[in-house]
Amino acid sequence: MIDPSRHILDAFRSRTKKSAILNQRAQAVLPGGDTRSGVFFSPYPVYMTHGAGTQVTDVDGNVYLDFLNNYTSLVHGHAHPTLLAAAREQLPHGSVYASPLTGQIELAELICTRVPGVQLLRFTHSGSEATGMAMRAARAYTGRDDIIRMSGSYHGSHDWAGASCDPDRDRGIAAGIHQHIHWVPYNDLVEAERALEAHSATTAAIVLEPVPNSGGIPVPLPGYLSGLRALADRFNVLLVFDEVVTLRLHEGGYQKLSGVTPDLTAMGKIIGGGYAVGAFGGRREIMQQYDPRTPGAIMQSGTFNGHAITTAAGMASLRLLDQPAIDRINALGDRLAQGFDEAFVEAGIPGKTSHVGSLIQVHWHAGPVNNMEEIGAGFAAVGQLPYMHHLALMNRGLFSAARGEFCISTVMESTDIDRAVMLFSEALQDVKPLAAQLSESGAR
Ligand SMILES: Cc1ncc(COP(=O)(O)O)c(C=O)c1O
């Protein structure tokens, strides 16, 4: 039988010969030739060499419109002049001094002013550390160990975040951790209540992304987040929002947009202006546990926490990302989602998007996508189709996440969106033979 994806793979390999060679070389020193599982895709990831504004260029000289933006963190695109100037101004003065820095105060003040649930905060190196520290704060404050998480959720790479609903898959994660995590489906208040009824005596917090971005962007049903807030209060557990990604959706994060204020918030990505960063913050009395003057204070240190280049660029990033800028990219997100939806209809291939503002997810079925179980089942049913479409997009000069995630940066214009819709549509034509084979085989 003829492989219906052969033309896509052949085109990819012939355009990315230098990346293939680099991947071979890298495999000798980096497992799989990579250092971030999330950026790997088959047959091999391309090696990008530079980025400018809306575009990235790979080692073979292929130029891509970048709708990934380092997994949403580069909200102002690549090498934005204002962010560059902020970093450059700091560079000659050194990077860190093992002392608190004024840049940390300024960035913390700005975040505390904007984000309703954050009265005090601390910086970390990454979003992973931020979610880990927020969980630790919740456990220390309540004196309980357990966490309620959404099945299929992503909160980074530490053990409490890396643990999944399937312990057999979680190699290397201490088995004991699984006993302390209770899984509930997103968008399901009944199951959340049930979990709390069973485990509230041992549960410190409900932890979730208000809109699970890596979970395929199921949109919160009306009353869901406020319902979780009410349950947390009723059962006396903390509500922790992971806003590492969703902070970009409003000046005050998704908590401001939804009107639901969590007890603790984890942040990252956009607050670092393109450099490694994380932060966690929340109600004063919870965060006060990190005050070194407090007896029994929680220890949280990190050689590069609140790095001067990061805070300088982060400050510039957040100042640029005011509400009008956010409203603009959210509107561009609406336009992209609508264009992709229309492209599916036009191509006669089942599929649709879900999206919130500037964050867009493509699904390869037309059914409900209210939680990560539904979204995961949809992906499982279509095998290689999303991944071949991703390669077809790359062949046509559009860079996105292999799992069908797209995001908008502030340097994009409506012409970039329209171009992306056109490329998306053309790439759907590229995968039509594969889609037809799937539907003939009864896979859907
Ligand atoms: C929702 C969410 N939480 C936490 C993290 C971890 O952040 P980092 O990669 O900076 O460790 C990510 C990273 O993509 C994320 O998407």
CSV table of C-alpha atoms and ligand atoms in Angstrom, one decimal:
chain,number,residue,atom,x,y,z
A,1,MET,CA,0.0,0.0,0.0
A,2,ILE,CA,1.2,3.5,-0.8
A,3,ASP,CA,2.1,5.5,2.3
A,4,PRO,CA,-0.2,8.6,2.1
A,5,SER,CA,2.3,10.7,4.1
A,6,ARG,CA,5.4,9.9,2.1
A,7,HIS,CA,5.3,13.1,0.1
A,8,ILE,CA,5.3,15.1,3.3
A,9,LEU,CA,8.2,13.3,4.9
A,10,ASP,CA,10.2,13.4,1.7
A,11,ALA,CA,9.7,17.1,1.4
A,12,PHE,CA,10.6,17.6,5.1
A,13,ARG,CA,13.8,15.6,4.8
A,14,SER,CA,14.9,17.3,1.6
A,15,ARG,CA,14.4,20.8,3.1
A,16,THR,CA,16.1,20.0,6.4
A,17,LYS,CA,19.3,18.1,5.5
A,18,LYS,CA,21.6,20.1,7.8
A,19,SER,CA,19.2,19.6,10.7
A,20,ALA,CA,19.3,15.9,10.0
A,21,ILE,CA,23.1,16.0,10.2
A,22,LEU,CA,23.1,18.0,13.4
A,23,ASN,CA,20.6,15.6,14.9
A,24,GLN,CA,22.9,12.7,14.2
A,25,ARG,CA,25.8,14.6,15.8
A,26,ALA,CA,23.7,15.7,18.8
A,27,GLN,CA,22.7,12.1,19.5
A,28,ALA,CA,26.2,11.3,20.7
A,29,VAL,CA,25.9,13.8,23.5
A,30,LEU,CA,22.2,14.6,24.0
A,31,PRO,CA,19.7,11.7,24.3
A,32,GLY,CA,17.7,11.7,21.1
A,33,GLY,CA,19.7,14.7,20.0
A,34,ASP,CA,17.7,17.1,22.2
A,35,THR,CA,17.5,18.6,25.6
A,36,ARG,CA,13.7,19.4,25.9
A,37,SER,CA,11.3,16.5,25.4
A,38,GLY,CA,8.6,18.9,24.5
A,39,VAL,CA,10.4,20.2,21.4
A,40,PHE,CA,11.2,16.8,20.0
A,41,PHE,CA,9.2,15.5,17.0
A,42,SER,CA,9.7,12.8,14.5
A,43,PRO,CA,11.7,12.2,12.3
A,44,TYR,CA,13.9,14.8,13.9
A,45,PRO,CA,13.4,18.4,15.1
A,46,VAL,CA,14.8,21.2,13.0
A,47,TYR,CA,17.6,23.2,14.5
A,48,MET,CA,16.7,26.9,14.6
A,49,THR,CA,19.6,29.4,14.4
A,50,HIS,CA,17.9,32.7,14.7
A,51,GLY,CA,14.7,34.5,15.4
A,52,ALA,CA,13.6,38.0,14.4
A,53,GLY,CA,10.1,39.4,15.1
A,54,THR,CA,7.5,37.0,13.8
A,55,GLN,CA,10.0,34.6,12.2
A,56,VAL,CA,12.5,31.9,13.0
A,57,THR,CA,15.2,30.6,10.6
A,58,ASP,CA,16.6,27.1,10.7
A,59,VAL,CA,20.2,25.9,10.0
A,60,ASP,CA,19.2,25.0,6.3
A,61,GLY,CA,18.0,28.6,5.8
A,62,ASN,CA,14.3,27.8,5.9
A,63,VAL,CA,12.2,30.7,7.3
A,64,TYR,CA,9.1,30.0,9.3
A,65,LEU,CA,6.3,32.2,10.6
A,66,ASP,CA,6.5,31.4,14.3
A,67,PHE,CA,3.2,30.5,15.9
A,68,LEU,CA,4.9,28.7,18.8
A,69,ASN,CA,7.0,31.5,20.2
A,70,ASN,CA,8.9,29.2,22.5
A,71,TYR,CA,5.7,27.7,23.8
A,72,THR,CA,3.9,31.0,24.4
A,73,SER,CA,6.8,32.7,26.4
A,74,LEU,CA,7.9,35.1,23.6
A,75,VAL,CA,4.8,37.1,23.6
A,76,HIS,CA,6.6,39.9,21.8
A,77,GLY,CA,8.2,37.6,19.2
A,78,HIS,CA,11.9,37.3,18.8
A,79,ALA,CA,14.6,39.9,19.7
A,80,HIS,CA,12.1,42.7,20.3
A,81,PRO,CA,14.1,46.0,20.3
A,82,THR,CA,12.6,47.2,23.6
A,83,LEU,CA,13.4,44.0,25.4
A,84,LEU,CA,16.9,43.9,23.8
A,85,ALA,CA,17.5,47.5,25.0
A,86,ALA,CA,16.5,46.6,28.5
A,87,ALA,CA,18.7,43.6,28.7
A,88,ARG,CA,21.6,45.5,27.0
A,89,GLU,CA,21.4,48.3,29.6
A,90,GLN,CA,21.9,45.8,32.4
A,91,LEU,CA,24.5,43.6,30.8
A,92,PRO,CA,27.6,45.8,31.5
A,93,HIS,CA,26.6,46.1,35.1
A,94,GLY,CA,26.8,42.3,35.8
A,95,SER,CA,24.1,39.7,36.1
A,96,VAL,CA,23.6,38.6,39.7
A,97,TYR,CA,25.3,39.6,43.0
A,98,ALA,CA,24.0,37.3,45.7
A,99,SER,CA,21.9,40.1,47.0
A,100,PRO,CA,18.4,41.3,46.5
A,101,LEU,CA,18.2,43.5,43.4
A,102,THR,CA,16.1,46.5,42.7
A,103,GLY,CA,14.9,45.0,39.4
A,104,GLN,CA,13.2,42.2,41.5
A,105,ILE,CA,11.3,44.8,43.5
A,106,GLU,CA,10.1,46.7,40.4
A,107,LEU,CA,9.0,43.5,38.7
A,108,ALA,CA,7.3,42.2,41.8
A,109,GLU,CA,5.5,45.5,42.4
A,110,LEU,CA,4.2,45.5,38.8
A,111,ILE,CA,2.9,41.8,39.1
A,112,CYS,CA,1.4,42.4,42.5
A,113,THR,CA,-0.4,45.5,41.2
A,114,ARG,CA,-1.8,43.6,38.2
A,115,VAL,CA,-2.6,40.1,39.4
A,116,PRO,CA,-5.4,40.1,42.0
A,117,GLY,CA,-4.3,36.9,43.9
A,118,VAL,CA,-0.7,38.0,44.3
A,119,GLN,CA,0.2,40.1,47.4
A,120,LEU,CA,3.7,38.8,47.8
A,121,LEU,CA,5.8,36.8,45.4
A,122,ARG,CA,9.1,35.0,45.0
A,123,PHE,CA,11.1,34.4,41.8
A,124,THR,CA,12.4,31.1,40.6
A,125,HIS,CA,14.3,29.9,37.6
A,126,SER,CA,11.4,28.3,35.9
A,127,GLY,CA,7.7,27.7,35.8
A,128,SER,CA,8.3,24.1,37.1
A,129,GLU,CA,10.0,25.4,40.2
A,130,ALA,CA,7.2,27.9,40.6
A,131,THR,CA,4.5,25.2,40.6
A,132,GLY,CA,6.6,23.1,42.9
A,133,MET,CA,7.1,25.9,45.4
A,134,ALA,CA,3.4,26.9,45.3
A,135,MET,CA,2.5,23.3,46.1
A,136,ARG,CA,5.0,23.3,49.0
A,137,ALA,CA,3.6,26.5,50.3
A,138,ALA,CA,0.1,25.0,50.3
A,139,ARG,CA,1.3,21.9,52.1
A,140,ALA,CA,3.2,23.9,54.7
A,141,TYR,CA,0.3,26.3,55.2
A,142,THR,CA,-2.4,23.6,55.6
A,143,GLY,CA,-0.2,20.9,57.2
A,144,ARG,CA,-1.6,18.4,54.7
A,145,ASP,CA,0.2,16.6,51.9
A,146,ASP,CA,-2.3,15.8,49.1
A,147,ILE,CA,-2.9,17.7,45.9
A,148,ILE,CA,-6.0,17.5,43.7
A,149,ARG,CA,-5.0,17.7,40.0
A,150,MET,CA,-6.8,17.6,36.7
A,151,SER,CA,-6.1,14.4,34.7
A,152,GLY,CA,-3.9,15.2,31.8
A,153,SER,CA,-2.6,18.4,33.2
A,154,TYR,CA,0.9,19.8,32.8
A,155,HIS,CA,2.7,21.8,35.5
A,156,GLY,CA,6.3,21.3,34.6
A,157,SER,CA,8.9,18.6,35.2
A,158,HIS,CA,9.4,18.1,39.0
A,159,ASP,CA,8.0,15.0,40.5
A,160,TRP,CA,4.7,16.4,41.7
A,161,ALA,CA,4.1,17.9,38.3
A,162,GLY,CA,5.5,15.1,36.2
A,163,ALA,CA,3.4,12.5,37.9
A,164,SER,CA,0.4,11.4,35.8
A,165,CYS,CA,-2.8,9.4,36.3
A,166,ASP,CA,-0.9,6.4,35.0
A,167,PRO,CA,1.9,5.5,37.5
A,168,ASP,CA,3.2,2.8,35.2
A,169,ARG,CA,4.2,5.5,32.7
A,170,ASP,CA,5.9,7.7,35.3
A,171,ARG,CA,9.2,6.0,35.4
A,172,GLY,CA,11.6,7.5,38.0
A,173,ILE,CA,8.9,9.3,39.9
A,174,ALA,CA,8.8,8.2,43.5
A,175,ALA,CA,5.8,5.8,43.9
A,176,GLY,CA,4.8,7.6,47.2
A,177,ILE,CA,3.9,10.7,45.3
A,178,HIS,CA,1.1,9.0,43.5
A,179,GLN,CA,-0.6,8.3,46.8
A,180,HIS,CA,-0.8,12.0,47.4
A,181,ILE,CA,-2.3,13.1,44.1
A,182,HIS,CA,-6.0,12.7,43.5
A,183,TRP,CA,-7.1,13.1,39.8
A,184,VAL,CA,-10.3,14.6,38.7
A,185,PRO,CA,-11.4,15.5,35.1
A,186,TYR,CA,-11.3,19.2,34.2
A,187,ASN,CA,-14.7,21.0,33.9
A,188,ASP,CA,-16.3,18.5,36.3
A,189,LEU,CA,-17.4,20.0,39.6
A,190,VAL,CA,-19.2,16.8,40.7
A,191,GLU,CA,-15.9,14.8,40.6
A,192,ALA,CA,-14.1,17.6,42.3
A,193,GLU,CA,-16.6,17.6,45.1
A,194,ARG,CA,-16.4,13.8,45.3
A,195,ALA,CA,-12.6,13.9,45.6
A,196,LEU,CA,-12.8,16.5,48.3
A,197,GLU,CA,-15.4,14.6,50.2
A,198,ALA,CA,-13.1,11.6,50.2
A,199,HIS,CA,-9.8,13.4,50.8
A,200,SER,CA,-10.3,16.9,52.3
A,201,ALA,CA,-8.7,15.8,55.6
A,202,THR,CA,-5.4,15.2,53.8
A,203,THR,CA,-5.6,17.6,50.9
A,204,ALA,CA,-3.7,20.9,50.8
A,205,ALA,CA,-4.8,22.3,47.5
A,206,ILE,CA,-6.6,22.0,44.2
A,207,VAL,CA,-4.0,22.8,41.6
A,208,LEU,CA,-4.9,23.6,38.0
A,209,GLU,CA,-4.3,25.8,35.0
A,210,PRO,CA,-7.5,27.9,34.7
A,211,VAL,CA,-7.4,27.1,31.0
A,212,PRO,CA,-5.2,24.0,30.5
A,213,ASN,CA,-3.0,25.1,27.6
A,214,SER,CA,-0.9,21.9,27.3
A,215,GLY,CA,-4.1,20.0,28.0
A,216,GLY,CA,-5.5,21.0,24.6
A,217,ILE,CA,-7.3,24.2,25.7
A,218,PRO,CA,-10.6,22.9,27.0
A,219,VAL,CA,-12.4,26.2,27.8
A,220,PRO,CA,-13.8,26.4,31.4
A,221,LEU,CA,-17.6,25.9,31.4
A,222,PRO,CA,-19.6,28.8,32.9
A,223,GLY,CA,-19.4,28.5,36.7
A,224,TYR,CA,-16.6,26.0,36.7
A,225,LEU,CA,-13.8,28.1,38.2
A,226,SER,CA,-16.1,29.9,40.6
A,227,GLY,CA,-17.5,26.5,41.6
A,228,LEU,CA,-14.0,25.2,42.3
A,229,ARG,CA,-13.3,28.4,44.4
A,230,ALA,CA,-16.5,27.6,46.4
A,231,LEU,CA,-15.5,24.0,46.9
A,232,ALA,CA,-12.0,25.0,48.0
A,233,ASP,CA,-13.6,27.3,50.6
A,234,ARG,CA,-16.2,24.8,51.7
A,235,PHE,CA,-13.6,22.1,52.3
A,236,ASN,CA,-10.9,24.4,53.6
A,237,VAL,CA,-8.3,23.7,51.0
A,238,LEU,CA,-6.3,26.2,48.9
A,239,LEU,CA,-6.9,27.0,45.3
A,240,VAL,CA,-3.8,27.2,43.2
A,241,PHE,CA,-3.8,28.6,39.7
A,242,ASP,CA,-0.9,27.7,37.4
A,243,GLU,CA,-0.9,30.8,35.2
A,244,VAL,CA,2.5,30.1,33.7
A,245,VAL,CA,0.8,30.3,30.3
A,246,THR,CA,-2.6,32.0,30.9
A,247,LEU,CA,-1.1,35.2,32.4
A,248,ARG,CA,-0.8,36.4,28.8
A,249,LEU,CA,-4.6,36.5,28.4
A,250,HIS,CA,-5.2,39.6,30.6
A,251,GLU,CA,-3.0,42.1,32.4
A,252,GLY,CA,-4.2,40.4,35.6
A,253,GLY,CA,-4.0,36.9,34.2
A,254,TYR,CA,-7.0,34.6,33.7
A,255,GLN,CA,-7.9,35.1,37.3
A,256,LYS,CA,-8.8,38.7,36.6
A,257,LEU,CA,-10.6,37.7,33.4
A,258,SER,CA,-12.7,35.1,35.2
A,259,GLY,CA,-13.2,37.0,38.4
A,260,VAL,CA,-12.0,34.0,40.4
A,261,THR,CA,-9.1,34.7,42.7
A,262,PRO,CA,-6.9,31.8,43.8
A,263,ASP,CA,-4.9,31.6,47.0
A,264,LEU,CA,-1.6,31.0,45.2
A,265,THR,CA,-0.5,31.6,41.6
A,266,ALA,CA,2.4,30.2,39.7
A,267,MET,CA,3.8,32.3,36.8
A,268,GLY,CA,6.6,32.1,34.3
A,269,LYS,CA,7.3,32.6,30.6
A,270,ILE,CA,6.2,36.2,29.7
A,271,ILE,CA,7.4,37.7,33.0
A,272,GLY,CA,11.1,37.0,32.0
A,273,GLY,CA,11.2,38.9,28.7
A,274,GLY,CA,12.6,35.8,26.9
A,275,TYR,CA,15.0,34.6,29.7
A,276,ALA,CA,14.6,31.7,32.1
A,277,VAL,CA,12.1,32.7,34.8
A,278,GLY,CA,9.4,31.6,37.1
A,279,ALA,CA,7.6,33.2,40.1
A,280,PHE,CA,5.0,32.1,42.6
A,281,GLY,CA,2.9,34.3,44.8
A,282,GLY,CA,-0.3,34.6,46.7
A,283,ARG,CA,-2.1,35.7,49.8
A,284,ARG,CA,0.2,37.5,52.3
A,285,GLU,CA,-0.2,35.1,55.2
A,286,ILE,CA,0.6,32.1,53.0
A,287,MET,CA,3.6,33.7,51.3
A,288,GLN,CA,4.9,35.0,54.6
A,289,GLN,CA,6.0,31.5,55.3
A,290,TYR,CA,9.0,32.2,53.0
A,291,ASP,CA,10.1,35.2,55.1
A,292,PRO,CA,13.5,34.1,56.5
A,293,ARG,CA,12.8,36.0,59.7
A,294,THR,CA,9.8,33.8,60.5
A,295,PRO,CA,10.5,30.8,62.8
A,296,GLY,CA,10.4,27.7,60.7
A,297,ALA,CA,10.4,29.6,57.5
A,298,ILE,CA,10.3,27.6,54.3
A,299,MET,CA,13.7,27.5,52.6
A,300,GLN,CA,13.6,28.6,49.0
A,301,SER,CA,16.8,29.6,47.3
A,302,GLY,CA,18.3,29.5,43.8
A,303,THR,CA,21.5,30.9,42.4
A,304,PHE,CA,19.9,32.7,39.6
A,305,ASN,CA,16.5,33.6,41.1
A,306,GLY,CA,15.5,37.1,40.1
A,307,HIS,CA,18.5,37.4,37.8
A,308,ALA,CA,19.1,41.1,36.8
A,309,ILE,CA,18.9,40.5,33.0
A,310,THR,CA,15.7,38.5,33.4
A,311,THR,CA,14.0,41.1,35.6
A,312,ALA,CA,15.1,44.0,33.3
A,313,ALA,CA,13.8,42.2,30.2
A,314,GLY,CA,10.7,41.0,32.2
A,315,MET,CA,9.8,44.5,33.2
A,316,ALA,CA,10.1,45.7,29.6
A,317,SER,CA,8.0,42.7,28.5
A,318,LEU,CA,5.2,43.4,31.0
A,319,ARG,CA,5.1,47.1,30.4
A,320,LEU,CA,4.7,46.5,26.6
A,321,LEU,CA,2.0,43.9,27.3
A,322,ASP,CA,-0.6,46.3,28.5
A,323,GLN,CA,-4.3,45.7,28.2
A,324,PRO,CA,-4.7,47.2,24.7
A,325,ALA,CA,-1.8,45.0,23.4
A,326,ILE,CA,-3.4,41.9,25.0
A,327,ASP,CA,-6.8,42.8,23.6
A,328,ARG,CA,-5.2,43.1,20.1
A,329,ILE,CA,-3.5,39.7,20.2
A,330,ASN,CA,-6.6,38.1,21.7
A,331,ALA,CA,-8.6,39.4,18.7
A,332,LEU,CA,-6.0,38.1,16.3
A,333,GLY,CA,-6.4,34.7,18.1
A,334,ASP,CA,-10.1,34.8,17.4
A,335,ARG,CA,-9.4,35.5,13.7
A,336,LEU,CA,-6.9,32.6,13.5
A,337,ALA,CA,-9.3,30.2,15.2
A,338,GLN,CA,-12.1,31.2,12.9
A,339,GLY,CA,-9.9,30.8,9.8
A,340,PHE,CA,-8.7,27.3,10.9
A,341,ASP,CA,-12.3,26.3,11.6
A,342,GLU,CA,-13.3,27.4,8.1
A,343,ALA,CA,-10.3,25.7,6.5
A,344,PHE,CA,-11.5,22.4,8.0
A,345,VAL,CA,-15.0,22.8,6.6
A,346,GLU,CA,-13.6,23.8,3.2
A,347,ALA,CA,-11.2,20.7,3.2
A,348,GLY,CA,-14.0,18.4,4.2
A,349,ILE,CA,-11.8,17.0,7.0
A,350,PRO,CA,-13.3,16.7,10.5
A,351,GLY,CA,-11.7,19.1,12.9
A,352,LYS,CA,-12.0,22.3,14.8
A,353,THR,CA,-10.2,24.6,17.2
A,354,SER,CA,-10.7,25.5,20.8
A,355,HIS,CA,-9.2,28.8,21.9
A,356,VAL,CA,-9.0,31.5,24.5
A,357,GLY,CA,-7.7,34.8,23.2
A,358,SER,CA,-4.2,34.4,21.8
A,359,LEU,CA,-4.0,30.6,22.6
A,360,ILE,CA,-5.3,28.3,20.0
A,361,GLN,CA,-5.5,24.5,19.8
A,362,VAL,CA,-6.4,22.4,16.8
A,363,HIS,CA,-8.5,19.2,17.2
A,364,TRP,CA,-9.0,16.5,14.6
A,365,HIS,CA,-12.6,15.7,15.4
A,366,ALA,CA,-15.7,17.7,15.7
A,367,GLY,CA,-16.9,16.3,19.1
A,368,PRO,CA,-16.8,17.9,22.5
A,369,VAL,CA,-13.4,19.0,24.0
A,370,ASN,CA,-14.4,19.9,27.5
A,371,ASN,CA,-11.7,18.0,29.3
A,372,MET,CA,-8.4,16.3,28.6
A,373,GLU,CA,-9.9,12.8,28.4
A,374,GLU,CA,-12.1,13.9,25.4
A,375,ILE,CA,-9.2,15.7,23.8
A,376,GLY,CA,-6.8,12.8,24.3
A,377,ALA,CA,-9.3,10.3,22.9
A,378,GLY,CA,-9.7,12.6,19.8
A,379,PHE,CA,-6.0,12.6,19.2
A,380,ALA,CA,-5.6,8.8,19.8
A,381,ALA,CA,-8.2,8.1,17.2
A,382,VAL,CA,-6.3,9.8,14.3
A,383,GLY,CA,-2.9,8.4,14.7
A,384,GLN,CA,-0.3,10.3,12.7
A,385,LEU,CA,-2.7,12.8,11.1
A,386,PRO,CA,-1.9,15.8,13.4
A,387,TYR,CA,1.8,15.1,13.2
A,388,MET,CA,1.9,14.9,9.5
A,389,HIS,CA,-0.1,18.1,9.3
A,390,HIS,CA,2.5,19.7,11.5
A,391,LEU,CA,5.3,18.6,9.2
A,392,ALA,CA,3.3,19.8,6.2
A,393,LEU,CA,3.0,23.2,7.9
A,394,MET,CA,6.7,23.3,8.4
A,395,ASN,CA,7.3,22.4,4.8
A,396,ARG,CA,5.2,25.4,3.9
A,397,GLY,CA,7.0,27.8,6.4
A,398,LEU,CA,4.9,27.8,9.5
A,399,PHE,CA,6.2,26.7,12.9
A,400,SER,CA,3.8,25.5,15.6
A,401,ALA,CA,3.7,22.8,18.3
A,402,ALA,CA,3.5,19.3,16.9
A,403,ARG,CA,0.5,18.8,19.1
A,404,GLY,CA,-1.4,21.5,17.3
A,405,GLU,CA,-0.9,24.4,19.6
A,406,PHE,CA,-0.6,27.9,18.2
A,407,CYS,CA,-0.1,31.3,19.9
A,408,ILE,CA,0.0,34.9,18.8
A,409,SER,CA,2.7,37.4,19.5
A,410,THR,CA,2.3,41.2,19.7
A,411,VAL,CA,4.5,41.8,16.6
A,412,MET,CA,2.0,39.9,14.4
A,413,GLU,CA,-0.4,41.7,12.1
A,414,SER,CA,-3.6,40.5,10.6
A,415,THR,CA,-1.7,39.7,7.4
A,416,ASP,CA,0.3,37.2,9.4
A,417,ILE,CA,-2.9,35.6,10.6
A,418,ASP,CA,-4.3,35.4,7.1
A,419,ARG,CA,-1.1,33.9,5.8
A,420,ALA,CA,-1.2,31.3,8.5
A,421,VAL,CA,-4.8,30.4,7.6
A,422,MET,CA,-3.8,30.0,4.0
A,423,LEU,CA,-0.8,27.7,4.9
A,424,PHE,CA,-3.0,25.8,7.3
A,425,SER,CA,-5.5,25.2,4.5
A,426,GLU,CA,-2.8,24.1,2.0
A,427,ALA,CA,-1.3,21.7,4.6
A,428,LEU,CA,-4.8,20.2,5.0
A,429,GLN,CA,-4.7,19.4,1.3
A,430,ASP,CA,-1.3,17.8,1.9
A,431,VAL,CA,-2.8,15.4,4.5
A,432,LYS,CA,-6.0,14.7,2.6
A,433,PRO,CA,-4.9,11.3,1.4
A,434,LEU,CA,-4.0,10.3,5.0
A,435,ALA,CA,-7.3,11.6,6.3
A,436,ALA,CA,-9.2,9.7,3.6
A,437,GLN,CA,-7.3,6.5,4.4
A,438,LEU,CA,-8.2,7.0,8.1
A,439,SER,CA,-11.9,7.5,7.3
A,440,GLU,CA,-11.9,4.4,5.0
A,441,SER,CA,-10.3,2.3,7.6
A,442,GLY,CA,-13.2,3.3,9.9
A,443,ALA,CA,-10.8,5.0,12.4
A,444,ARG,CA,-13.4,7.8,12.5
B,1,LIG,C1,1.1,25.4,32.5
B,1,LIG,C2,2.6,25.2,32.7
B,1,LIG,N1,3.0,25.1,33.9
B,1,LIG,C3,4.4,25.0,34.2
B,1,LIG,C4,5.2,24.9,33.1
B,1,LIG,C5,6.7,24.8,33.4
B,1,LIG,O1,7.4,25.9,33.1
B,1,LIG,P1,9.0,25.8,32.7
B,1,LIG,O2,9.1,25.1,31.4
B,1,LIG,O3,9.5,27.2,32.8
B,1,LIG,O4,9.6,25.0,33.8
B,1,LIG,C6,4.8,25.1,31.8
B,1,LIG,C7,5.7,25.0,30.7
B,1,LIG,O5,5.4,24.9,29.6
B,1,LIG,C8,3.4,25.2,31.6
B,1,LIG,O6,2.9,25.2,30.4
